[in-house]
CSV table of C-alpha atoms in Angstrom, one decimal:
chain,number,residue,atom,x,y,z
A,132,MET,CA,28.0,14.2,100.7
A,133,LEU,CA,27.2,14.0,96.8
A,134,SER,CA,23.9,15.1,97.1
A,135,LEU,CA,23.9,17.9,99.1
A,136,ASP,CA,27.2,19.5,96.9
A,137,PHE,CA,25.1,19.4,93.9
A,138,LEU,CA,22.4,20.9,95.3
A,139,ASP,CA,24.1,23.5,97.0
A,140,ASP,CA,26.3,24.5,93.5
A,141,VAL,CA,21.8,24.7,92.1
A,142,ARG,CA,20.9,27.4,94.3
A,143,ARG,CA,24.2,29.7,93.5
A,144,MET,CA,23.4,29.4,89.6
A,145,ASN,CA,21.2,32.0,88.5
A,146,LYS,CA,19.4,32.7,85.1
A,147,ARG,CA,22.3,33.5,83.3
A,148,GLN,CA,24.8,30.8,84.2
A,149,LEU,CA,21.1,28.3,84.0
A,150,TYR,CA,21.1,29.3,80.2
A,151,TYR,CA,24.8,29.0,79.6
A,152,GLN,CA,24.4,25.6,81.2
A,153,VAL,CA,21.9,24.4,78.8
A,154,LEU,CA,23.9,26.1,75.6
A,155,ASN,CA,27.0,24.0,76.8
A,156,PHE,CA,24.9,21.0,76.6
A,157,GLY,CA,23.5,22.1,73.4
A,158,MET,CA,27.0,22.5,71.9
A,159,ILE,CA,28.4,19.2,73.0
A,160,VAL,CA,25.3,17.0,71.3
A,161,SER,CA,25.8,19.1,67.7
A,162,SER,CA,29.6,18.6,68.0
A,163,ALA,CA,29.0,14.9,68.1
A,164,LEU,CA,26.6,15.0,65.8
A,165,MET,CA,28.9,17.0,63.5
A,166,ILE,CA,32.0,14.2,64.1
A,167,TRP,CA,29.7,11.6,63.1
A,168,LYS,CA,28.3,13.0,60.4
A,169,GLY,CA,31.4,14.2,59.1
A,170,LEU,CA,32.7,10.6,59.4
A,171,MET,CA,29.9,9.5,57.4
A,172,VAL,CA,30.7,11.6,54.1
A,173,VAL,CA,34.7,10.9,54.4
A,174,THR,CA,33.6,7.3,54.6
A,175,GLY,CA,31.3,7.2,51.9
A,176,SER,CA,29.3,4.3,54.2
A,177,GLU,CA,25.9,5.4,56.5
A,178,SER,CA,26.9,3.5,59.3
A,179,PRO,CA,30.9,4.1,59.3
A,180,ILE,CA,31.2,2.3,63.0
A,181,VAL,CA,29.5,-0.7,63.7
A,182,VAL,CA,29.7,-3.5,66.6
A,183,VAL,CA,29.6,-6.9,66.0
A,184,LEU,CA,26.5,-9.0,67.1
A,185,SER,CA,26.9,-12.1,66.2
A,186,GLY,CA,29.6,-15.3,66.7
A,187,SER,CA,29.5,-16.0,62.7
A,188,MET,CA,33.1,-14.4,62.5
A,189,GLU,CA,35.0,-16.0,65.4
A,190,PRO,CA,38.0,-16.6,65.8
A,191,ALA,CA,38.8,-13.2,64.3
A,192,PHE,CA,35.6,-11.2,65.6
A,193,HIS,CA,33.7,-11.6,68.7
A,194,ARG,CA,30.6,-10.1,70.0
A,195,GLY,CA,31.3,-6.6,71.2
A,196,ASP,CA,34.2,-5.7,68.9
A,197,LEU,CA,33.8,-2.0,67.1
A,198,LEU,CA,34.6,-2.1,63.3
A,199,PHE,CA,35.5,1.3,61.2
A,200,LEU,CA,33.7,0.6,57.9
A,201,THR,CA,34.8,3.0,54.1
A,202,ASN,CA,32.2,2.2,51.4
A,203,ARG,CA,34.3,4.3,48.5
A,204,VAL,CA,32.7,3.5,45.1
A,205,GLU,CA,36.5,3.5,43.3
A,206,ASP,CA,37.5,0.9,45.9
A,207,PRO,CA,35.8,-2.3,44.0
A,208,ILE,CA,34.0,-5.5,46.0
A,209,ARG,CA,37.0,-8.4,45.8
A,210,VAL,CA,36.9,-11.7,47.5
A,211,GLY,CA,38.1,-11.7,51.2
A,212,GLU,CA,37.2,-8.7,52.4
A,213,ILE,CA,35.0,-8.7,55.2
A,214,VAL,CA,31.5,-6.7,54.2
A,215,VAL,CA,29.0,-5.4,56.1
A,216,PHE,CA,25.4,-5.8,54.4
A,217,ARG,CA,22.0,-5.6,55.3
A,218,ILE,CA,19.3,-8.2,53.3
A,219,GLU,CA,16.4,-5.9,51.6
A,220,GLY,CA,13.8,-5.9,54.5
A,221,ARG,CA,15.8,-6.8,57.3
A,222,GLU,CA,17.4,-3.8,59.6
A,223,ILE,CA,20.2,-5.8,61.4
A,224,PRO,CA,23.5,-5.6,59.7
A,225,ILE,CA,25.6,-8.6,58.9
A,226,VAL,CA,29.1,-8.8,59.2
A,227,HIS,CA,30.9,-11.5,56.7
A,228,ARG,CA,33.3,-12.5,54.1
A,229,VAL,CA,32.6,-12.4,50.2
A,230,LEU,CA,33.2,-15.7,48.6
A,231,LYS,CA,32.6,-15.2,45.1
A,232,ILE,CA,32.0,-12.3,42.6
A,233,HIS,CA,30.7,-12.0,39.0
A,234,GLU,CA,31.3,-8.2,37.6
A,235,LYS,CA,30.0,-7.6,34.5
A,236,GLN,CA,31.6,-5.0,32.0
A,237,ASN,CA,29.8,-2.0,33.1
A,238,GLY,CA,30.6,-2.5,36.9
A,239,ASP,CA,27.4,-4.4,37.8
A,240,ILE,CA,28.7,-6.9,40.5
A,241,LYS,CA,26.8,-9.8,42.2
A,242,PHE,CA,28.2,-11.2,45.0
A,243,LEU,CA,28.2,-14.4,47.4
A,244,THR,CA,29.0,-14.2,51.3
A,245,LYS,CA,29.9,-16.5,53.9
A,246,GLY,CA,30.9,-16.2,57.9
A,247,ASP,CA,34.1,-17.7,58.6
A,248,ASN,CA,32.6,-19.6,61.5
A,249,ASN,CA,29.6,-20.9,59.6
A,250,ALA,CA,29.8,-24.2,57.4
A,251,VAL,CA,27.7,-23.1,54.5
A,252,ASP,CA,27.2,-19.6,52.8
A,253,ASP,CA,24.6,-17.0,53.3
A,254,ARG,CA,22.6,-18.3,50.9
A,255,GLY,CA,20.3,-19.3,53.6
A,256,LEU,CA,20.0,-15.8,54.8
A,257,TYR,CA,18.9,-14.1,51.8
A,258,LYS,CA,15.7,-13.3,50.9
A,259,GLN,CA,13.4,-15.9,49.0
A,260,GLY,CA,14.6,-16.7,46.0
A,261,GLN,CA,17.8,-14.7,46.3
A,262,HIS,CA,21.0,-15.7,45.3
A,263,TRP,CA,23.5,-13.0,45.3
A,264,LEU,CA,24.0,-9.7,47.0
A,265,GLU,CA,24.6,-6.3,45.0
A,266,LYS,CA,26.3,-3.1,45.5
A,267,LYS,CA,23.3,-1.2,47.1
A,268,ASP,CA,23.2,-3.8,49.8
A,269,VAL,CA,26.5,-3.3,51.2
A,270,VAL,CA,26.8,-0.5,53.9
A,271,GLY,CA,30.7,-1.0,53.8
A,272,ARG,CA,34.0,-2.6,53.7
A,273,ALA,CA,35.7,-3.4,57.4
A,274,ARG,CA,39.0,-1.6,56.9
A,275,GLY,CA,39.9,-1.1,61.2
A,276,PHE,CA,39.3,-3.3,64.2
A,277,VAL,CA,39.1,-2.4,67.6
A,278,PRO,CA,38.1,-5.4,70.0
A,279,TYR,CA,35.6,-5.1,73.1
A,280,ILE,CA,34.9,-1.5,73.3
A,281,GLY,CA,31.5,-2.3,71.3
A,282,ILE,CA,30.2,-4.3,74.4
A,283,ILE,CA,28.8,-0.9,75.7
A,284,THR,CA,26.5,-0.4,73.2
A,285,ILE,CA,25.6,-4.7,73.5
A,286,LEU,CA,24.6,-3.9,77.1
A,287,MET,CA,22.5,-0.8,76.3
A,288,ASN,CA,20.8,-3.1,73.7
A,289,ASP,CA,19.6,-5.6,76.1
A,290,TYR,CA,19.0,-3.8,78.8
A,291,PRO,CA,17.0,-0.8,78.1
A,292,LYS,CA,16.7,0.4,81.8
A,293,PHE,CA,20.5,0.8,81.7
A,294,LYS,CA,20.7,3.0,78.9
A,295,TYR,CA,18.2,5.5,80.2
A,296,ALA,CA,19.8,5.3,83.5
A,297,VAL,CA,23.3,6.6,81.8
A,298,LEU,CA,21.4,8.7,79.5
A,299,PHE,CA,19.9,10.3,82.7
A,300,MET,CA,23.4,10.4,84.6
A,301,LEU,CA,25.0,11.8,81.6
A,302,GLY,CA,22.4,14.8,81.4
A,303,LEU,CA,22.4,15.5,84.7
A,304,PHE,CA,25.8,15.9,85.2
A,305,VAL,CA,26.6,17.8,82.3
A,306,LEU,CA,23.5,20.7,83.4
A,307,VAL,CA,24.4,20.8,86.8
A,308,HIS,CA,28.1,20.5,86.8
A,309,ARG,CA,29.8,24.0,86.8
A,310,GLU,CA,33.2,23.2,84.3
B,33,MET,CA,41.6,11.1,97.5
B,34,ASN,CA,40.3,10.3,100.5
B,35,THR,CA,37.0,8.4,99.7
B,36,VAL,CA,37.3,4.7,98.4
B,37,LEU,CA,35.2,6.1,95.6
B,38,SER,CA,37.3,8.9,94.4
B,39,ARG,CA,40.3,6.4,94.8
B,40,ALA,CA,38.3,3.8,92.8
B,41,ASN,CA,37.2,6.5,89.9
B,42,SER,CA,41.1,7.7,89.4
B,43,LEU,CA,41.9,4.0,89.2
B,44,PHE,CA,39.8,3.0,86.7
B,45,ALA,CA,40.2,6.5,84.9
B,46,PHE,CA,43.7,5.7,84.9
B,47,SER,CA,43.7,1.8,83.5
B,48,LEU,CA,41.5,2.8,80.8
B,49,SER,CA,44.0,5.3,79.7
B,50,VAL,CA,46.7,3.7,79.9
B,51,MET,CA,44.8,0.8,77.6
B,52,ALA,CA,43.5,3.2,75.3
B,53,ALA,CA,47.6,4.0,74.9
B,54,LEU,CA,48.5,0.4,74.5
B,55,THR,CA,46.2,0.0,72.1
B,56,PHE,CA,47.0,2.4,70.1
B,57,GLY,CA,50.4,2.1,70.2
B,58,CYS,CA,49.7,-1.5,69.2
B,59,PHE,CA,47.9,-0.1,65.9
B,60,VAL,CA,50.5,2.6,65.1
B,61,THR,CA,54.0,0.3,65.2
B,62,THR,CA,52.3,-2.1,62.9
B,63,ALA,CA,50.4,-0.1,61.0
B,64,PHE,CA,52.8,0.5,57.4
B,65,LYS,CA,54.3,-2.8,57.9
B,66,ASP,CA,54.7,-5.0,54.6
B,67,ARG,CA,52.7,-8.4,54.8
B,68,ARG,CA,54.1,-10.2,51.6
B,69,VAL,CA,55.5,-13.2,51.8
B,70,SER,CA,56.3,-15.6,48.9
B,71,VAL,CA,54.4,-18.6,47.9
B,72,ASP,CA,54.4,-21.7,45.8
B,73,ILE,CA,51.3,-22.9,44.3
B,74,HIS,CA,51.2,-25.8,41.7
B,75,VAL,CA,48.0,-27.4,40.1
B,76,SER,CA,48.4,-31.3,39.6
B,77,LYS,CA,45.0,-32.1,38.0
B,78,VAL,CA,42.2,-30.1,36.7
B,79,MET,CA,38.5,-31.4,35.6
B,80,LEU,CA,35.8,-29.6,34.4
B,81,LYS,CA,31.7,-30.8,34.3
B,82,ASN,CA,28.9,-29.0,33.3
B,83,VAL,CA,25.8,-29.9,35.9
B,84,ASP,CA,22.7,-28.1,37.5
B,85,ASP,CA,23.9,-25.5,39.9
B,86,PHE,CA,23.1,-26.9,42.9
B,87,THR,CA,24.5,-24.6,45.5
B,88,GLY,CA,22.3,-21.6,44.0
B,89,PRO,CA,20.5,-20.5,40.9
B,90,ARG,CA,19.5,-23.7,39.3
B,91,GLU,CA,21.1,-23.5,35.9
B,92,ARG,CA,23.4,-25.7,34.1
B,93,SER,CA,26.5,-24.1,34.8
B,94,ASP,CA,30.6,-25.4,34.3
B,95,LEU,CA,31.7,-26.9,37.3
B,96,GLY,CA,35.4,-27.3,37.9
B,97,PHE,CA,37.9,-29.6,39.8
B,98,ILE,CA,41.1,-28.5,41.0
B,99,THR,CA,43.8,-30.9,42.6
B,100,PHE,CA,46.7,-28.1,44.2
B,101,ASP,CA,49.9,-28.3,46.0
B,102,ILE,CA,50.7,-24.9,48.3
B,103,SER,CA,54.1,-24.4,50.2
B,104,ALA,CA,54.7,-21.0,51.9
B,105,ASP,CA,56.7,-19.9,54.9
B,106,LEU,CA,54.3,-17.3,57.0
B,107,GLU,CA,56.6,-17.0,59.9
B,108,PRO,CA,57.6,-13.3,59.1
B,109,ILE,CA,54.2,-11.9,58.7
B,110,PHE,CA,53.2,-12.8,62.7
B,111,ASP,CA,54.2,-10.2,65.1
B,112,TRP,CA,52.9,-8.9,68.6
B,113,ASN,CA,49.5,-6.9,66.9
B,114,VAL,CA,48.7,-10.0,64.4
B,115,LYS,CA,46.1,-12.4,66.3
B,116,GLN,CA,45.2,-14.6,63.3
B,117,LEU,CA,45.7,-14.7,59.2
B,118,PHE,CA,42.7,-15.9,57.2
B,119,LEU,CA,43.9,-17.3,54.0
B,120,TYR,CA,42.2,-18.0,51.1
B,121,LEU,CA,43.1,-19.7,47.7
B,122,SER,CA,40.8,-17.4,44.7
B,123,ALA,CA,40.6,-18.4,41.6
B,124,GLU,CA,40.2,-15.2,39.0
B,125,TYR,CA,39.2,-15.4,35.5
B,126,ALA,CA,37.2,-13.5,32.5
B,127,THR,CA,34.3,-15.1,30.9
B,128,LYS,CA,32.2,-14.1,27.9
B,129,SER,CA,29.1,-13.0,30.2
B,130,ASN,CA,31.3,-11.3,33.5
B,131,SER,CA,34.6,-9.3,32.5
B,132,LEU,CA,35.7,-10.3,36.2
B,133,ASN,CA,35.2,-13.6,38.2
B,134,GLN,CA,36.8,-14.6,41.6
B,135,VAL,CA,35.6,-17.4,43.6
B,136,VAL,CA,37.3,-18.6,46.7
B,137,LEU,CA,38.4,-22.7,46.7
B,138,TRP,CA,40.0,-23.1,49.9
B,139,ASP,CA,40.4,-21.2,53.3
B,140,ARG,CA,41.6,-21.9,56.3
B,141,ILE,CA,42.5,-20.0,59.9
B,142,ILE,CA,45.7,-19.9,61.3
B,143,LEU,CA,46.2,-18.6,64.7
B,144,ARG,CA,49.2,-16.9,66.4
B,145,GLY,CA,51.1,-19.6,68.0
B,146,GLU,CA,49.8,-22.2,65.9
B,147,ASN,CA,52.6,-24.0,62.9
B,148,THR,CA,53.2,-21.3,60.4
B,149,LYS,CA,54.8,-23.5,57.8
B,150,LEU,CA,52.5,-24.7,55.4
B,151,ASN,CA,53.3,-27.6,53.4
B,152,LEU,CA,50.0,-29.1,51.4
B,153,ARG,CA,49.9,-31.3,48.9
B,154,ASP,CA,46.9,-32.9,46.7
B,155,MET,CA,44.2,-31.0,48.3
B,156,LYS,CA,40.9,-30.6,47.1
B,157,SER,CA,38.7,-27.6,46.8
B,158,LYS,CA,36.7,-26.8,50.2
B,159,TYR,CA,33.9,-24.8,48.1
B,160,PHE,CA,32.1,-25.9,44.7
B,161,PHE,CA,33.9,-23.9,41.7
B,162,PHE,CA,30.9,-22.9,39.9
B,163,ASP,CA,30.7,-20.4,37.1
B,164,ASP,CA,28.3,-18.0,36.3
B,165,GLY,CA,27.0,-19.8,33.3
B,166,ASN,CA,29.5,-21.8,31.0
B,167,GLY,CA,32.6,-19.7,31.0
B,168,LEU,CA,35.1,-22.0,32.4
B,169,ARG,CA,35.1,-24.5,29.3
B,170,ALA,CA,38.5,-24.0,26.9
B,171,ASN,CA,39.2,-20.7,29.2
B,172,LYS,CA,43.0,-20.1,28.4
B,173,ASN,CA,43.7,-18.5,31.5
B,174,ILE,CA,42.6,-19.3,35.2
B,175,THR,CA,44.8,-17.3,37.8
B,176,LEU,CA,45.3,-19.1,41.1
B,177,THR,CA,46.3,-16.5,44.0
B,178,LEU,CA,47.0,-17.3,47.3
B,179,SER,CA,46.1,-13.9,49.5
B,180,TRP,CA,45.7,-14.1,53.4
B,181,ASN,CA,43.5,-11.4,55.3
B,182,VAL,CA,45.7,-10.1,58.4
B,183,ILE,CA,43.5,-9.7,61.7
B,184,PRO,CA,45.4,-7.6,64.2
B,185,ASN,CA,44.9,-6.8,68.1
B,186,ALA,CA,43.8,-3.9,66.6
B,187,GLY,CA,44.1,-1.6,63.9
B,188,ILE,CA,44.2,-2.1,59.9
B,189,LEU,CA,42.8,-5.2,58.5
B,190,PRO,CA,44.8,-5.1,55.4
B,191,LEU,CA,44.7,-8.0,52.6
B,192,VAL,CA,47.4,-9.3,50.7
B,193,ALA,CA,48.1,-11.4,48.1
B,194,GLY,CA,51.3,-13.8,48.5
B,195,SER,CA,53.6,-13.2,45.8
B,196,GLY,CA,53.5,-16.2,43.6
B,197,HIS,CA,50.8,-17.2,41.6
B,198,VAL,CA,50.0,-19.8,39.2
B,199,SER,CA,48.0,-19.8,35.8
B,200,LEU,CA,46.1,-22.5,34.1
B,201,PRO,CA,44.2,-22.8,31.4
B,202,PHE,CA,40.3,-25.5,31.8
B,203,PRO,CA,40.2,-28.3,29.0
B,204,GLU,CA,38.0,-28.1,26.0
B,205,GLN,CA,35.8,-31.3,27.4
B,206,TYR,CA,33.8,-32.0,29.5
B,207,GLU,CA,34.4,-35.3,31.5
B,208,ALA,CA,30.9,-37.5,31.1
B,209,THR,CA,31.6,-39.6,34.4
B,210,LYS,CA,29.0,-39.4,37.5
B,211,SER,CA,31.5,-39.5,39.9
B,212,TYR,CA,32.4,-35.6,41.6
């Protein structure tokens, strides 16, 4: 059965192979980190891939959809674009569409957003007394989209035991498996 | 391949790879398509008021009212990778205090399968056309454009402007009537 097989494998490994497995594990983790940081540089966004958390952009995006963001300075913010932004003091990013922009000669821009599925604009969501968003609040502009895949992230957030179980199994598998 | 678990495992892995390939195929086959269509916009009435901006910062700002007609045939845009179109009519203009202003006046969602021929007459704007200040009065050039955001089943989210926009001037005087 499964448990006897893997115990045999562990007994057969000597110290060197154990170190090799641990190094292998470290290599995988650092490659993943490198790819993520590389994406951050290329797209200019601090969070180049986000999961849609609410239903305020239905029927375009549903909870669990994955969005690819860019935040390059040369790309100006224009109406109709889908922006992901954070309100000062809150950490949850919001995915909504730009409704109105007013841009000055020197590039300073203030804009208003609204969710497709909401009846009113987002002024009710902003901080008390805040009427506009600025470039600094923007995490990125949505450029690409893949449906459903982000459900895993939502499941892991809603059921933390599930997340720990998955991470534990993954770690165990990589450490013990020979290939 | 002789336990239920290993069979289920291979089945799961196979269906996952097939779905990933299909999704990538959807994206790659429509990534470079031209999604522009010609659009006909006509403005029948323009009115201007100057009131406190009740939608936000409570300063006296110019409030514009535009009644418009739109005709367009959006049929050629839809294909196997278009889930919906988000249409929006935007007004673009420049004022003394802001070099670029864009305001969305009206929007609509068209899902795949719905009627794609637009023939709208005497439409009023959905959102209040407030300026950031008093820059609409005697403004010679407000450009109305109909654009759309193509939402695919999987892939790129482009913003496309319809060819065919209309420019109009705003009146020199404010309307004194109380009605909106």
